């Protein structure tokens, strides 16, 4: 996956945050729970991020040689990694920002997720066809 897509993926994640953020304000969090989104909030965030990612990655000319399975693995990893790095409080805070501010605030997380997931897909592609993740 080309590094140049990081910012477009950050924007897609920002859209997912805004789309689903408002519905999570009234959800209480459990003290001491592990960081990251959980339950319905996590599932909704991952679905939105995954759908946006697959659309963007499939349409990117740089990815024409990638198999759909590699794009799907990357996007699933990307959505899960972003969901792990965000708390309900982060969603609430980000939902109050403009899209540009969200992209700027999430640029580091998105870049780290992009790099990690790209490396994971590349490692997976080097395994024998019967190897599992």
GROMACS .gro file of C-alpha atoms in nm:
model
  133
    1UNK     CA    1   0.000   0.000   0.000
    2UNK     CA    2   0.157   0.332  -0.096
    3UNK     CA    3   0.236   0.569   0.191
    4UNK     CA    4   0.078   0.855  -0.004
    5UNK     CA    5  -0.269   0.727   0.083
    6UNK     CA    6  -0.224   0.794   0.455
    7UNK     CA    7  -0.391   1.133   0.451
    8UNK     CA    8  -0.686   1.016   0.243
    9UNK     CA    9  -0.735   0.728   0.486
   10UNK     CA   10  -0.713   0.968   0.778
   11UNK     CA   11  -0.991   1.169   0.618
   12UNK     CA   12  -1.201   0.856   0.576
   13UNK     CA   13  -1.152   0.771   0.941
   14UNK     CA   14  -1.248   1.125   1.031
   15UNK     CA   15  -1.573   1.086   0.839
   16UNK     CA   16  -1.645   0.764   1.028
   17UNK     CA   17  -1.576   0.936   1.359
   18UNK     CA   18  -1.817   1.219   1.285
   19UNK     CA   19  -2.084   0.988   1.141
   20UNK     CA   20  -2.096   0.767   1.446
   21UNK     CA   21  -1.967   0.994   1.721
   22UNK     CA   22  -2.295   1.153   1.819
   23UNK     CA   23  -2.464   0.821   1.893
   24UNK     CA   24  -2.202   0.732   2.156
   25UNK     CA   25  -2.231   1.037   2.381
   26UNK     CA   26  -2.485   0.871   2.605
   27UNK     CA   27  -2.297   0.541   2.635
   28UNK     CA   28  -2.128   0.503   2.970
   29UNK     CA   29  -1.781   0.358   2.983
   30UNK     CA   30  -1.672   0.102   3.238
   31UNK     CA   31  -1.400   0.230   3.471
   32UNK     CA   32  -1.081   0.032   3.418
   33UNK     CA   33  -1.189  -0.102   3.078
   34UNK     CA   34  -0.916  -0.141   2.821
   35UNK     CA   35  -0.853   0.163   2.602
   36UNK     CA   36  -1.021   0.176   2.269
   37UNK     CA   37  -1.375   0.150   2.148
   38UNK     CA   38  -1.580  -0.152   2.246
   39UNK     CA   39  -1.919  -0.308   2.189
   40UNK     CA   40  -2.156  -0.150   1.940
   41UNK     CA   41  -1.944   0.165   1.909
   42UNK     CA   42  -1.642  -0.040   1.804
   43UNK     CA   43  -1.839  -0.252   1.557
   44UNK     CA   44  -2.002   0.052   1.396
   45UNK     CA   45  -1.672   0.239   1.374
   46UNK     CA   46  -1.490  -0.058   1.220
   47UNK     CA   47  -1.768  -0.114   0.964
   48UNK     CA   48  -1.764   0.251   0.858
   49UNK     CA   49  -1.386   0.274   0.843
   50UNK     CA   50  -1.362  -0.058   0.657
   51UNK     CA   51  -1.626   0.035   0.399
   52UNK     CA   52  -1.465   0.373   0.332
   53UNK     CA   53  -1.118   0.219   0.318
   54UNK     CA   54  -1.216  -0.057   0.073
   55UNK     CA   55  -1.382   0.199  -0.155
   56UNK     CA   56  -1.078   0.429  -0.148
   57UNK     CA   57  -0.817   0.155  -0.183
   58UNK     CA   58  -1.000  -0.031  -0.459
   59UNK     CA   59  -1.035   0.290  -0.659
   60UNK     CA   60  -0.673   0.401  -0.615
   61UNK     CA   61  -0.468   0.363  -0.934
   62UNK     CA   62  -0.163   0.274  -0.721
   63UNK     CA   63  -0.341  -0.041  -0.602
   64UNK     CA   64  -0.448  -0.182  -0.938
   65UNK     CA   65  -0.213  -0.479  -0.895
   66UNK     CA   66  -0.335  -0.567  -0.545
   67UNK     CA   67  -0.570  -0.857  -0.495
   68UNK     CA   68  -0.907  -0.773  -0.336
   69UNK     CA   69  -0.817  -1.005  -0.046
   70UNK     CA   70  -0.508  -0.796   0.035
   71UNK     CA   71  -0.713  -0.476   0.031
   72UNK     CA   72  -0.977  -0.637   0.253
   73UNK     CA   73  -0.711  -0.755   0.504
   74UNK     CA   74  -0.549  -0.412   0.508
   75UNK     CA   75  -0.880  -0.231   0.559
   76UNK     CA   76  -0.997  -0.466   0.835
   77UNK     CA   77  -0.665  -0.419   1.015
   78UNK     CA   78  -0.679  -0.042   0.963
   79UNK     CA   79  -1.030  -0.006   1.108
   80UNK     CA   80  -0.950  -0.231   1.405
   81UNK     CA   81  -0.623  -0.053   1.477
   82UNK     CA   82  -0.791   0.288   1.472
   83UNK     CA   83  -1.074   0.159   1.695
   84UNK     CA   84  -0.811   0.032   1.941
   85UNK     CA   85  -0.650   0.375   1.958
   86UNK     CA   86  -0.969   0.574   2.026
   87UNK     CA   87  -1.181   0.601   2.337
   88UNK     CA   88  -1.543   0.714   2.364
   89UNK     CA   89  -1.405   1.040   2.507
   90UNK     CA   90  -1.191   1.082   2.194
   91UNK     CA   91  -1.501   1.034   1.977
   92UNK     CA   92  -1.686   1.298   2.177
   93UNK     CA   93  -1.396   1.543   2.151
   94UNK     CA   94  -1.342   1.482   1.779
   95UNK     CA   95  -1.711   1.512   1.695
   96UNK     CA   96  -1.691   1.880   1.798
   97UNK     CA   97  -1.413   1.955   1.549
   98UNK     CA   98  -1.418   2.040   1.181
   99UNK     CA   99  -1.317   1.771   0.934
  100UNK     CA  100  -0.978   1.938   0.883
  101UNK     CA  101  -0.917   1.950   1.257
  102UNK     CA  102  -1.013   1.582   1.290
  103UNK     CA  103  -0.773   1.485   1.013
  104UNK     CA  104  -0.493   1.683   1.180
  105UNK     CA  105  -0.573   1.537   1.523
  106UNK     CA  106  -0.578   1.180   1.390
  107UNK     CA  107  -0.290   1.207   1.144
  108UNK     CA  108  -0.041   1.034   1.373
  109UNK     CA  109  -0.277   0.751   1.467
  110UNK     CA  110  -0.381   0.704   1.104
  111UNK     CA  111  -0.019   0.704   0.988
  112UNK     CA  112   0.081   0.446   1.247
  113UNK     CA  113  -0.219   0.227   1.163
  114UNK     CA  114  -0.145   0.260   0.792
  115UNK     CA  115   0.220   0.161   0.837
  116UNK     CA  116   0.146  -0.129   1.072
  117UNK     CA  117  -0.131  -0.273   0.855
  118UNK     CA  118   0.067  -0.227   0.533
  119UNK     CA  119   0.355  -0.422   0.687
  120UNK     CA  120   0.119  -0.692   0.810
  121UNK     CA  121  -0.037  -0.738   0.464
  122UNK     CA  122   0.308  -0.750   0.306
  123UNK     CA  123   0.421  -1.016   0.557
  124UNK     CA  124   0.103  -1.215   0.496
  125UNK     CA  125   0.159  -1.199   0.120
  126UNK     CA  126   0.503  -1.359   0.166
  127UNK     CA  127   0.362  -1.664   0.347
  128UNK     CA  128   0.284  -1.993   0.175
  129UNK     CA  129  -0.075  -2.004   0.048
  130UNK     CA  130  -0.195  -2.229   0.334
  131UNK     CA  131  -0.058  -2.009   0.614
  132UNK     CA  132  -0.304  -1.833   0.839
  133UNK     CA  133  -0.276  -1.498   1.008
   0.00000   0.00000   0.00000
